[in-house]
Amino acid sequence: MKFFADTADTDEIRDLADIGLLDGVTTNPSLVHKSGRDFKQVIAEICELVEGPVSAEVAATEFDSMVAEGRELAGIADNVTIKVPLTWDGLKACRVLSQGGTMVNVTLCFNANQALLAAKAGATFISPFIGRLDDIGLDGMELIEEIREIYDNYAFATEILAASIRSANHVKYAAMAGADVATVPPAVLKGLVKHPLTDKGLDAFLADWGKTGQKII
Ligand code: E4P
């Protein structure tokens, strides 16, 4: 499973990139707003930090302007992936941009038929939002399973990018369900390393090592 960082915070991205954990980055308008940075500048900076796909979302909602904005953003760097919403115009823009050789991430996916349409429109990535489905009492993980089955039935190349991830369990179950990518908030990604028995075990080993009175170097 590939890990993308779900953030527009370049300090957090640098930190994760330094330990080789990052296969890409996703941003959205809310994350850009939170960063307080200029959109195109922050995307350019992220693209220098990370070799993999960096999603930048269009703000337009109509086909022509979506394509124009997509082309403008794609000009920032070769690894920019254009994010378009799962609307009719978004699917049309997806088709045109992907046929022109630009990676496209179709976002705000909440059911399997939407994901089927995105794959047929040539999406590089489909972003089903797990957490937001859980928020309204539905099962976000079930959607990942459904999309996996449909994409495998027809050998679609579109990658399932599990989004709106809120917990370590979301990461684990998305991996078990066969998501190709998980885009994860940095705090959740760093939390994956934690287990109380790891900490307890390390404390005990270090205490016993101290008692040996030895040094390795
Ligand atoms: C990423 O591509 C999505 O925009 C993001 O994961 C949404 O997460 P949220 O539902 O926690 O805002």
GROMACS .gro file of N, CA and C in nm, residues 15-179:
model
  495
   15ASP      N    1   0.918   1.633   0.716
   15ASP     CA    2   0.945   1.540   0.825
   15ASP      C    3   0.920   1.395   0.780
   16LEU      N    4   0.806   1.371   0.715
   16LEU     CA    5   0.772   1.235   0.671
   16LEU      C    6   0.856   1.193   0.551
   17ALA      N    7   0.887   1.288   0.463
   17ALA     CA    8   0.968   1.255   0.344
   17ALA      C    9   1.108   1.215   0.387
   18ASP      N   10   1.160   1.278   0.493
   18ASP     CA   11   1.295   1.250   0.540
   18ASP      C   12   1.314   1.105   0.585
   19ILE      N   13   1.205   1.042   0.634
   19ILE     CA   14   1.221   0.902   0.674
   19ILE      C   15   1.169   0.805   0.565
   20GLY      N   16   1.151   0.858   0.446
   20GLY     CA   17   1.118   0.772   0.332
   20GLY      C   18   0.979   0.712   0.336
   21LEU      N   19   0.889   0.776   0.411
   21LEU     CA   20   0.754   0.718   0.426
   21LEU      C   21   0.653   0.764   0.323
   22LEU      N   22   0.693   0.863   0.244
   22LEU     CA   23   0.591   0.925   0.159
   22LEU      C   24   0.597   0.887   0.012
   23ASP      N   25   0.482   0.839  -0.038
   23ASP     CA   26   0.472   0.808  -0.181
   23ASP      C   27   0.399   0.919  -0.256
   24GLY      N   28   0.345   1.015  -0.183
   24GLY     CA   29   0.272   1.124  -0.248
   24GLY      C   30   0.205   1.211  -0.143
   25VAL      N   31   0.131   1.310  -0.192
   25VAL     CA   32   0.063   1.405  -0.101
   25VAL      C   33  -0.073   1.438  -0.162
   26THR      N   34  -0.173   1.456  -0.075
   26THR     CA   35  -0.301   1.511  -0.123
   26THR      C   36  -0.329   1.641  -0.048
   27THR      N   37  -0.381   1.738  -0.122
   27THR     CA   38  -0.428   1.860  -0.057
   27THR      C   39  -0.573   1.879  -0.100
   28ASN      N   40  -0.642   1.967  -0.032
   28ASN     CA   41  -0.775   2.010  -0.076
   28ASN      C   42  -0.789   2.156  -0.036
   29PRO      N   43  -0.893   2.225  -0.082
   29PRO     CA   44  -0.905   2.368  -0.051
   29PRO      C   45  -0.905   2.398   0.100
   30SER      N   46  -0.963   2.308   0.180
   30SER     CA   47  -0.967   2.331   0.325
   30SER      C   48  -0.826   2.322   0.383
   31LEU      N   49  -0.746   2.226   0.335
   31LEU     CA   50  -0.609   2.210   0.386
   31LEU      C   51  -0.522   2.328   0.343
   32VAL      N   52  -0.546   2.380   0.221
   32VAL     CA   53  -0.470   2.497   0.174
   32VAL      C   54  -0.506   2.617   0.261
   33HIS      N   55  -0.634   2.633   0.290
   33HIS     CA   56  -0.679   2.743   0.376
   33HIS      C   57  -0.612   2.733   0.514
   34LYS      N   58  -0.608   2.610   0.567
   34LYS     CA   59  -0.548   2.587   0.699
   34LYS      C   60  -0.398   2.623   0.698
   35SER      N   61  -0.331   2.598   0.585
   35SER     CA   62  -0.186   2.626   0.577
   35SER      C   63  -0.158   2.776   0.575
   36GLY      N   64  -0.257   2.856   0.532
   36GLY     CA   65  -0.239   3.001   0.524
   36GLY      C   66  -0.142   3.041   0.412
   37ARG      N   67  -0.108   2.948   0.322
   37ARG     CA   68  -0.009   2.975   0.218
   37ARG      C   69  -0.074   3.004   0.083
   38ASP      N   70   0.004   3.063  -0.008
   38ASP     CA   71  -0.040   3.081  -0.145
   38ASP      C   72  -0.048   2.943  -0.212
   39PHE      N   73  -0.162   2.912  -0.274
   39PHE     CA   74  -0.190   2.778  -0.326
   39PHE      C   75  -0.080   2.728  -0.421
   40LYS      N   76  -0.054   2.806  -0.527
   40LYS     CA   77   0.040   2.755  -0.629
   40LYS      C   78   0.182   2.744  -0.574
   41GLN      N   79   0.214   2.838  -0.484
   41GLN     CA   80   0.348   2.834  -0.424
   41GLN      C   81   0.365   2.709  -0.337
   42VAL      N   82   0.263   2.680  -0.257
   42VAL     CA   83   0.274   2.565  -0.166
   42VAL      C   84   0.276   2.434  -0.246
   43ILE      N   85   0.202   2.426  -0.355
   43ILE     CA   86   0.204   2.305  -0.439
   43ILE      C   87   0.343   2.288  -0.500
   44ALA      N   88   0.402   2.399  -0.547
   44ALA     CA   89   0.537   2.391  -0.607
   44ALA      C   90   0.638   2.341  -0.504
   45GLU      N   91   0.624   2.392  -0.381
   45GLU     CA   92   0.718   2.351  -0.274
   45GLU      C   93   0.701   2.202  -0.241
   46ILE      N   94   0.577   2.158  -0.230
   46ILE     CA   95   0.551   2.017  -0.198
   46ILE      C   96   0.607   1.927  -0.309
   47CYS      N   97   0.590   1.971  -0.434
   47CYS     CA   98   0.638   1.889  -0.547
   47CYS      C   99   0.790   1.875  -0.546
   48GLU      N  100   0.858   1.968  -0.484
   48GLU     CA  101   1.004   1.954  -0.473
   48GLU      C  102   1.043   1.860  -0.361
   49LEU      N  103   0.955   1.851  -0.259
   49LEU     CA  104   0.986   1.765  -0.144
   49LEU      C  105   0.955   1.619  -0.170
   50VAL      N  106   0.856   1.595  -0.257
   50VAL     CA  107   0.807   1.458  -0.278
   50VAL      C  108   0.808   1.426  -0.427
   51GLU      N  109   0.863   1.308  -0.459
   51GLU     CA  110   0.870   1.270  -0.602
   51GLU      C  111   0.736   1.222  -0.657
   52GLY      N  112   0.655   1.162  -0.571
   52GLY     CA  113   0.529   1.101  -0.615
   52GLY      C  114   0.421   1.204  -0.642
   53PRO      N  115   0.300   1.154  -0.676
   53PRO     CA  116   0.190   1.242  -0.712
   53PRO      C  117   0.149   1.339  -0.599
   54VAL      N  118   0.125   1.464  -0.637
   54VAL     CA  119   0.082   1.568  -0.541
   54VAL      C  120  -0.050   1.623  -0.592
   55SER      N  121  -0.158   1.594  -0.519
   55SER     CA  122  -0.290   1.637  -0.566
   55SER      C  123  -0.318   1.783  -0.535
   56ALA      N  124  -0.362   1.855  -0.640
   56ALA     CA  125  -0.402   1.995  -0.627
   56ALA      C  126  -0.542   2.006  -0.687
   57GLU      N  127  -0.634   2.062  -0.609
   57GLU     CA  128  -0.776   2.058  -0.650
   57GLU      C  129  -0.818   2.185  -0.723
   58VAL      N  130  -0.893   2.168  -0.832
   58VAL     CA  131  -0.947   2.284  -0.902
   58VAL      C  132  -1.057   2.347  -0.816
   59ALA      N  133  -1.078   2.479  -0.838
   59ALA     CA  134  -1.184   2.547  -0.764
   59ALA      C  135  -1.306   2.568  -0.852
   60ALA      N  136  -1.286   2.559  -0.984
   60ALA     CA  137  -1.398   2.579  -1.077
   60ALA      C  138  -1.494   2.461  -1.071
   61THR      N  139  -1.618   2.485  -1.112
   61THR     CA  140  -1.716   2.376  -1.110
   61THR      C  141  -1.769   2.347  -1.250
   62GLU      N  142  -1.731   2.429  -1.348
   62GLU     CA  143  -1.776   2.404  -1.485
   62GLU      C  144  -1.662   2.353  -1.572
   63PHE      N  145  -1.698   2.263  -1.664
   63PHE     CA  146  -1.601   2.189  -1.744
   63PHE      C  147  -1.486   2.274  -1.799
   64ASP      N  148  -1.520   2.380  -1.877
   64ASP     CA  149  -1.413   2.459  -1.942
   64ASP      C  150  -1.316   2.517  -1.841
   65SER      N  151  -1.371   2.576  -1.736
   65SER     CA  152  -1.282   2.641  -1.638
   65SER      C  153  -1.207   2.536  -1.555
   66MET      N  154  -1.268   2.419  -1.534
   66MET     CA  155  -1.196   2.312  -1.463
   66MET      C  156  -1.074   2.270  -1.543
   67VAL      N  157  -1.093   2.252  -1.673
   67VAL     CA  158  -0.981   2.209  -1.759
   67VAL      C  159  -0.874   2.318  -1.760
   68ALA      N  160  -0.917   2.444  -1.771
   68ALA     CA  161  -0.819   2.555  -1.774
   68ALA      C  162  -0.741   2.559  -1.642
   69GLU      N  163  -0.812   2.549  -1.531
   69GLU     CA  164  -0.742   2.551  -1.401
   69GLU      C  165  -0.651   2.428  -1.386
   70GLY      N  166  -0.701   2.313  -1.433
   70GLY     CA  167  -0.623   2.190  -1.425
   70GLY      C  168  -0.492   2.205  -1.502
   71ARG      N  169  -0.501   2.263  -1.621
   71ARG     CA  170  -0.380   2.280  -1.704
   71ARG      C  171  -0.283   2.378  -1.637
   72GLU      N  172  -0.339   2.483  -1.578
   72GLU     CA  173  -0.254   2.582  -1.508
   72GLU      C  174  -0.179   2.514  -1.393
   73LEU      N  175  -0.251   2.436  -1.313
   73LEU     CA  176  -0.189   2.368  -1.198
   73LEU      C  177  -0.090   2.261  -1.244
   74ALA      N  178  -0.124   2.190  -1.350
   74ALA     CA  179  -0.036   2.084  -1.400
   74ALA      C  180   0.096   2.141  -1.450
   75GLY      N  181   0.095   2.270  -1.485
   75GLY     CA  182   0.218   2.335  -1.532
   75GLY      C  183   0.318   2.359  -1.420
   76ILE      N  184   0.275   2.344  -1.296
   76ILE     CA  185   0.365   2.373  -1.183
   76ILE      C  186   0.478   2.271  -1.176
   77ALA      N  187   0.446   2.143  -1.193
   77ALA     CA  188   0.549   2.039  -1.186
   77ALA      C  189   0.494   1.911  -1.250
   78ASP      N  190   0.584   1.822  -1.288
   78ASP     CA  191   0.541   1.698  -1.356
   78ASP      C  192   0.459   1.607  -1.266
   79ASN      N  193   0.481   1.616  -1.133
   79ASN     CA  194   0.410   1.524  -1.043
   79ASN      C  195   0.279   1.580  -0.987
   80VAL      N  196   0.233   1.694  -1.042
   80VAL     CA  197   0.103   1.745  -0.997
   80VAL      C  198  -0.008   1.655  -1.052
   81THR      N  199  -0.100   1.618  -0.963
   81THR     CA  200  -0.218   1.540  -1.000
   81THR      C  201  -0.338   1.632  -0.982
   82ILE      N  202  -0.419   1.643  -1.083
   82ILE     CA  203  -0.532   1.736  -1.074
   82ILE      C  204  -0.651   1.667  -1.008
   83LYS      N  205  -0.701   1.734  -0.904
   83LYS     CA  206  -0.816   1.680  -0.832
   83LYS      C  207  -0.942   1.748  -0.885
   84VAL      N  208  -1.038   1.666  -0.927
   84VAL     CA  209  -1.166   1.721  -0.971
   84VAL      C  210  -1.278   1.652  -0.891
   85PRO      N  211  -1.385   1.727  -0.863
   85PRO     CA  212  -1.494   1.665  -0.786
   85PRO      C  213  -1.575   1.568  -0.871
   86LEU      N  214  -1.643   1.474  -0.803
   86LEU     CA  215  -1.720   1.373  -0.873
   86LEU      C  216  -1.857   1.428  -0.916
   87THR      N  217  -1.849   1.515  -1.019
   87THR     CA  218  -1.969   1.572  -1.081
   87THR      C  219  -1.960   1.539  -1.230
   88TRP      N  220  -2.067   1.568  -1.301
   88TRP     CA  221  -2.066   1.541  -1.446
   88TRP      C  222  -1.954   1.620  -1.513
   89ASP      N  223  -1.945   1.750  -1.478
   89ASP     CA  224  -1.839   1.833  -1.538
   89ASP      C  225  -1.701   1.784  -1.494
   90GLY      N  226  -1.692   1.738  -1.369
   90GLY     CA  227  -1.565   1.687  -1.319
   90GLY      C  228  -1.520   1.564  -1.397
   91LEU      N  229  -1.616   1.477  -1.431
   91LEU     CA  230  -1.582   1.357  -1.508
   91LEU      C  231  -1.538   1.393  -1.650
   92LYS      N  232  -1.607   1.493  -1.707
   92LYS     CA  233  -1.567   1.536  -1.842
   92LYS      C  234  -1.426   1.595  -1.839
   93ALA      N  235  -1.399   1.675  -1.737
   93ALA     CA  236  -1.265   1.734  -1.723
   93ALA      C  237  -1.162   1.625  -1.700
   94CYS      N  238  -1.200   1.523  -1.623
   94CYS     CA  239  -1.110   1.410  -1.596
   94CYS      C  240  -1.069   1.345  -1.727
   95ARG      N  241  -1.166   1.319  -1.812
   95ARG     CA  242  -1.140   1.255  -1.942
   95ARG      C  243  -1.040   1.337  -2.024
   96VAL      N  244  -1.067   1.468  -2.035
   96VAL     CA  245  -0.982   1.554  -2.120
   96VAL      C  246  -0.841   1.565  -2.061
   97LEU      N  247  -0.832   1.587  -1.930
   97LEU     CA  248  -0.700   1.605  -1.868
   97LEU      C  249  -0.620   1.475  -1.874
   98SER      N  250  -0.686   1.363  -1.847
   98SER     CA  251  -0.610   1.237  -1.846
   98SER      C  252  -0.569   1.198  -1.989
   99GLN      N  253  -0.654   1.229  -2.087
   99GLN     CA  254  -0.614   1.201  -2.226
   99GLN      C  255  -0.496   1.287  -2.269
  100GLY      N  256  -0.483   1.403  -2.203
  100GLY     CA  257  -0.370   1.492  -2.232
  100GLY      C  258  -0.245   1.452  -2.155
  101GLY      N  259  -0.251   1.343  -2.079
  101GLY     CA  260  -0.132   1.294  -2.010
  101GLY      C  261  -0.116   1.344  -1.868
  102THR      N  262  -0.219   1.411  -1.814
  102THR     CA  263  -0.212   1.459  -1.675
  102THR      C  264  -0.277   1.358  -1.582
  103MET      N  265  -0.215   1.334  -1.466
  103MET     CA  266  -0.277   1.245  -1.367
  103MET      C  267  -0.399   1.317  -1.307
  104VAL      N  268  -0.506   1.241  -1.286
  104VAL     CA  269  -0.629   1.300  -1.230
  104VAL      C  270  -0.677   1.218  -1.111
  105ASN      N  271  -0.710   1.288  -1.004
  105ASN     CA  272  -0.766   1.227  -0.883
  105ASN      C  273  -0.911   1.275  -0.872
  106VAL      N  274  -1.006   1.183  -0.886
  106VAL     CA  275  -1.147   1.221  -0.876
  106VAL      C  276  -1.188   1.208  -0.729
  107THR      N  277  -1.228   1.321  -0.673
  107THR     CA  278  -1.248   1.329  -0.528
  107THR      C  279  -1.396   1.338  -0.491
  108LEU      N  280  -1.422   1.327  -0.361
  108LEU     CA  281  -1.559   1.334  -0.307
  108LEU      C  282  -1.644   1.218  -0.359
  109CYS      N  283  -1.587   1.097  -0.354
  109CYS     CA  284  -1.660   0.977  -0.397
  109CYS      C  285  -1.727   0.913  -0.276
  110PHE      N  286  -1.858   0.892  -0.287
  110PHE     CA  287  -1.933   0.835  -0.175
  110PHE      C  288  -2.014   0.711  -0.212
  111ASN      N  289  -2.006   0.667  -0.337
  111ASN     CA  290  -2.067   0.537  -0.367
  111ASN      C  291  -1.996   0.468  -0.484
  112ALA      N  292  -2.025   0.339  -0.499
  112ALA     CA  293  -1.951   0.256  -0.594
  112ALA      C  294  -1.980   0.295  -0.740
  113ASN      N  295  -2.104   0.338  -0.769
  113ASN     CA  296  -2.133   0.377  -0.907
  113ASN      C  297  -2.053   0.501  -0.947
  114GLN      N  298  -2.035   0.593  -0.851
  114GLN     CA  299  -1.952   0.711  -0.880
  114GLN      C  300  -1.810   0.665  -0.916
  115ALA      N  301  -1.760   0.566  -0.841
  115ALA     CA  302  -1.624   0.516  -0.865
  115ALA      C  303  -1.614   0.449  -1.002
  116LEU      N  304  -1.721   0.380  -1.041
  116LEU     CA  305  -1.724   0.315  -1.173
  116LEU      C  306  -1.715   0.421  -1.283
  117LEU      N  307  -1.792   0.529  -1.266
  117LEU     CA  308  -1.789   0.637  -1.366
  117LEU      C  309  -1.649   0.699  -1.375
  118ALA      N  310  -1.586   0.720  -1.259
  118ALA     CA  311  -1.453   0.783  -1.258
  118ALA      C  312  -1.351   0.696  -1.332
  119ALA      N  313  -1.360   0.564  -1.310
  119ALA     CA  314  -1.266   0.474  -1.378
  119ALA      C  315  -1.289   0.481  -1.529
  120LYS      N  316  -1.417   0.483  -1.570
  120LYS     CA  317  -1.446   0.489  -1.713
  120LYS      C  318  -1.402   0.623  -1.773
  121ALA      N  319  -1.395   0.727  -1.690
  121ALA     CA  320  -1.351   0.858  -1.738
  121ALA      C  321  -1.198   0.868  -1.739
  122GLY      N  322  -1.131   0.759  -1.701
  122GLY     CA  323  -0.984   0.758  -1.710
  122GLY      C  324  -0.912   0.812  -1.589
  123ALA      N  325  -0.979   0.815  -1.473
  123ALA     CA  326  -0.913   0.866  -1.351
  123ALA      C  327  -0.789   0.785  -1.316
  124THR      N  328  -0.686   0.854  -1.273
  124THR     CA  329  -0.567   0.785  -1.222
  124THR      C  330  -0.598   0.733  -1.082
  125PHE      N  331  -0.668   0.816  -1.002
  125PHE     CA  332  -0.705   0.781  -0.866
  125PHE      C  333  -0.853   0.810  -0.844
  126ILE      N  334  -0.917   0.726  -0.762
  126ILE     CA  335  -1.051   0.758  -0.712
  126ILE      C  336  -1.038   0.774  -0.562
  127SER      N  337  -1.099   0.880  -0.508
  127SER     CA  338  -1.089   0.905  -0.364
  127SER      C  339  -1.221   0.883  -0.292
  128PRO      N  340  -1.246   0.761  -0.242
  128PRO     CA  341  -1.362   0.739  -0.156
  128PRO      C  342  -1.333   0.793  -0.016
  129PHE      N  343  -1.429   0.866   0.041
  129PHE     CA  344  -1.411   0.933   0.170
  129PHE      C  345  -1.465   0.845   0.283
  130ILE      N  346  -1.378   0.770   0.346
  130ILE     CA  347  -1.420   0.676   0.451
  130ILE      C  348  -1.481   0.748   0.572
  131GLY      N  349  -1.404   0.840   0.629
  131GLY     CA  350  -1.445   0.905   0.755
  131GLY      C  351  -1.578   0.978   0.743
  132ARG      N  352  -1.598   1.047   0.629
  132ARG     CA  353  -1.721   1.124   0.616
  132ARG      C  354  -1.844   1.033   0.604
  133LEU      N  355  -1.825   0.910   0.549
  133LEU     CA  356  -1.936   0.814   0.547
  133LEU      C  357  -1.963   0.763   0.688
  134ASP      N  358  -1.854   0.731   0.761
  134ASP     CA  359  -1.871   0.687   0.901
  134ASP      C  360  -1.943   0.796   0.983
  135ASP      N  361  -1.908   0.923   0.954
  135ASP     CA  362  -1.967   1.037   1.027
  135ASP      C  363  -2.119   1.037   1.020
  136ILE      N  364  -2.174   0.988   0.906
  136ILE     CA  365  -2.321   0.991   0.895
  136ILE      C  366  -2.382   0.853   0.920
  137GLY      N  367  -2.303   0.767   0.988
  137GLY     CA  368  -2.358   0.638   1.033
  137GLY      C  369  -2.350   0.528   0.928
  138LEU      N  370  -2.278   0.554   0.815
  138LEU     CA  371  -2.261   0.448   0.715
  138LEU      C  372  -2.124   0.384   0.734
  139ASP      N  373  -2.094   0.284   0.650
  139ASP     CA  374  -1.969   0.211   0.667
  139ASP      C  375  -1.874   0.244   0.552
  140GLY      N  376  -1.781   0.336   0.579
  140GLY     CA  377  -1.688   0.379   0.474
  140GLY      C  378  -1.605   0.266   0.416
  141MET      N  379  -1.571   0.169   0.502
  141MET     CA  380  -1.483   0.061   0.458
  141MET      C  381  -1.553  -0.031   0.357
  142GLU      N  382  -1.688  -0.043   0.375
  142GLU     CA  383  -1.765  -0.125   0.281
  142GLU      C  384  -1.750  -0.069   0.139
  143LEU      N  385  -1.743   0.063   0.129
  143LEU     CA  386  -1.728   0.126  -0.002
  143LEU      C  387  -1.594   0.089  -0.066
  144ILE      N  388  -1.489   0.084   0.014
  144ILE     CA  389  -1.357   0.044  -0.040
  144ILE      C  390  -1.368  -0.100  -0.096
  145GLU      N  391  -1.434  -0.187  -0.018
  145GLU     CA  392  -1.448  -0.327  -0.062
  145GLU      C  393  -1.526  -0.337  -0.194
  146GLU      N  394  -1.633  -0.258  -0.202
  146GLU     CA  395  -1.716  -0.263  -0.324
  146GLU      C  396  -1.638  -0.215  -0.446
  147ILE      N  397  -1.565  -0.105  -0.428
  147ILE     CA  398  -1.490  -0.050  -0.542
  147ILE      C  399  -1.381  -0.149  -0.584
  148ARG      N  400  -1.315  -0.211  -0.484
  148ARG     CA  401  -1.209  -0.308  -0.516
  148ARG      C  402  -1.265  -0.419  -0.604
  149GLU      N  403  -1.385  -0.470  -0.564
  149GLU     CA  404  -1.445  -0.580  -0.638
  149GLU      C  405  -1.478  -0.537  -0.782
  150ILE      N  406  -1.537  -0.420  -0.795
  150ILE     CA  407  -1.576  -0.373  -0.929
  150ILE      C  408  -1.452  -0.348  -1.016
  151TYR      N  409  -1.353  -0.282  -0.961
  151TYR     CA  410  -1.233  -0.252  -1.041
  151TYR      C  411  -1.163  -0.382  -1.082
  152ASP      N  412  -1.161  -0.480  -0.991
  152ASP     CA  413  -1.097  -0.607  -1.026
  152ASP      C  414  -1.178  -0.684  -1.131
  153ASN      N  415  -1.311  -0.675  -1.122
  153ASN     CA  416  -1.396  -0.744  -1.221
  153ASN      C  417  -1.364  -0.702  -1.363
  154TYR      N  418  -1.329  -0.574  -1.379
  154TYR     CA  419  -1.308  -0.521  -1.515
  154TYR      C  420  -1.165  -0.477  -1.540
  155ALA      N  421  -1.075  -0.512  -1.447
  155ALA     CA  422  -0.933  -0.477  -1.461
  155ALA      C  423  -0.910  -0.328  -1.488
  156PHE      N  424  -0.987  -0.243  -1.418
  156PHE     CA  425  -0.962  -0.099  -1.430
  156PHE      C  426  -0.828  -0.065  -1.367
  157ALA      N  427  -0.755   0.025  -1.431
  157ALA     CA  428  -0.623   0.062  -1.379
  157ALA      C  429  -0.632   0.172  -1.273
  158THR      N  430  -0.746   0.235  -1.261
  158THR     CA  431  -0.764   0.343  -1.161
  158THR      C  432  -0.728   0.293  -1.021
  159GLU      N  433  -0.647   0.370  -0.951
  159GLU     CA  434  -0.606   0.327  -0.816
  159GLU      C  435  -0.704   0.379  -0.711
  160ILE      N  436  -0.734   0.292  -0.616
  160ILE     CA  437  -0.825   0.330  -0.506
  160ILE      C  438  -0.743   0.401  -0.400
  161LEU      N  439  -0.775   0.530  -0.380
  161LEU     CA  440  -0.702   0.614  -0.285
  161LEU      C  441  -0.794   0.639  -0.165
  162ALA      N  442  -0.779   0.559  -0.061
  162ALA     CA  443  -0.867   0.572   0.056
  162ALA      C  444  -0.842   0.707   0.122
  163ALA      N  445  -0.948   0.789   0.129
  163ALA     CA  446  -0.934   0.926   0.182
  163ALA      C  447  -1.025   0.945   0.303
  164SER      N  448  -1.013   1.063   0.364
  164SER     CA  449  -1.089   1.094   0.484
  164SER      C  450  -1.062   0.988   0.591
  165ILE      N  451  -0.933   0.959   0.606
  165ILE     CA  452  -0.889   0.860   0.706
  165ILE      C  453  -0.868   0.931   0.838
  166ARG      N  454  -0.922   0.874   0.944
  166ARG     CA  455  -0.917   0.942   1.073
  166ARG      C  456  -0.843   0.863   1.181
  167SER      N  457  -0.813   0.734   1.154
  167SER     CA  458  -0.757   0.650   1.261
  167SER      C  459  -0.666   0.543   1.205
  168ALA      N  460  -0.589   0.481   1.296
  168ALA     CA  461  -0.502   0.369   1.257
  168ALA      C  462  -0.587   0.253   1.204
  169ASN      N  463  -0.703   0.231   1.262
  169ASN     CA  464  -0.790   0.123   1.214
  169ASN      C  465  -0.837   0.147   1.071
  170HIS      N  466  -0.861   0.273   1.038
  170HIS     CA  467  -0.897   0.304   0.899
  170HIS      C  468  -0.785   0.260   0.805
  171VAL      N  469  -0.661   0.285   0.844
  171VAL     CA  470  -0.547   0.247   0.759
  171VAL      C  471  -0.542   0.095   0.745
  172LYS      N  472  -0.553   0.026   0.860
  172LYS     CA  473  -0.544  -0.121   0.859
  172LYS      C  474  -0.655  -0.184   0.773
  173TYR      N  475  -0.778  -0.141   0.795
  173TYR     CA  476  -0.888  -0.204   0.722
  173TYR      C  477  -0.887  -0.166   0.574
  174ALA      N  478  -0.840  -0.044   0.543
  174ALA     CA  479  -0.830  -0.005   0.400
  174ALA      C  480  -0.724  -0.093   0.332
  175ALA      N  481  -0.615  -0.123   0.403
  175ALA     CA  482  -0.511  -0.210   0.346
  175ALA      C  483  -0.567  -0.351   0.327
  176MET      N  484  -0.644  -0.400   0.426
  176MET     CA  485  -0.702  -0.534   0.415
  176MET      C  486  -0.803  -0.542   0.300
  177ALA      N  487  -0.872  -0.430   0.277
  177ALA     CA  488  -0.973  -0.430   0.171
  177ALA      C  489  -0.911  -0.410   0.033
  178GLY      N  490  -0.780  -0.386   0.029
  178GLY     CA  491  -0.712  -0.378  -0.100
  178GLY      C  492  -0.703  -0.239  -0.161
  179ALA      N  493  -0.718  -0.134  -0.078
  179ALA     CA  494  -0.696   0.002  -0.132
  179ALA      C  495  -0.551   0.012  -0.179
   0.00000   0.00000   0.00000
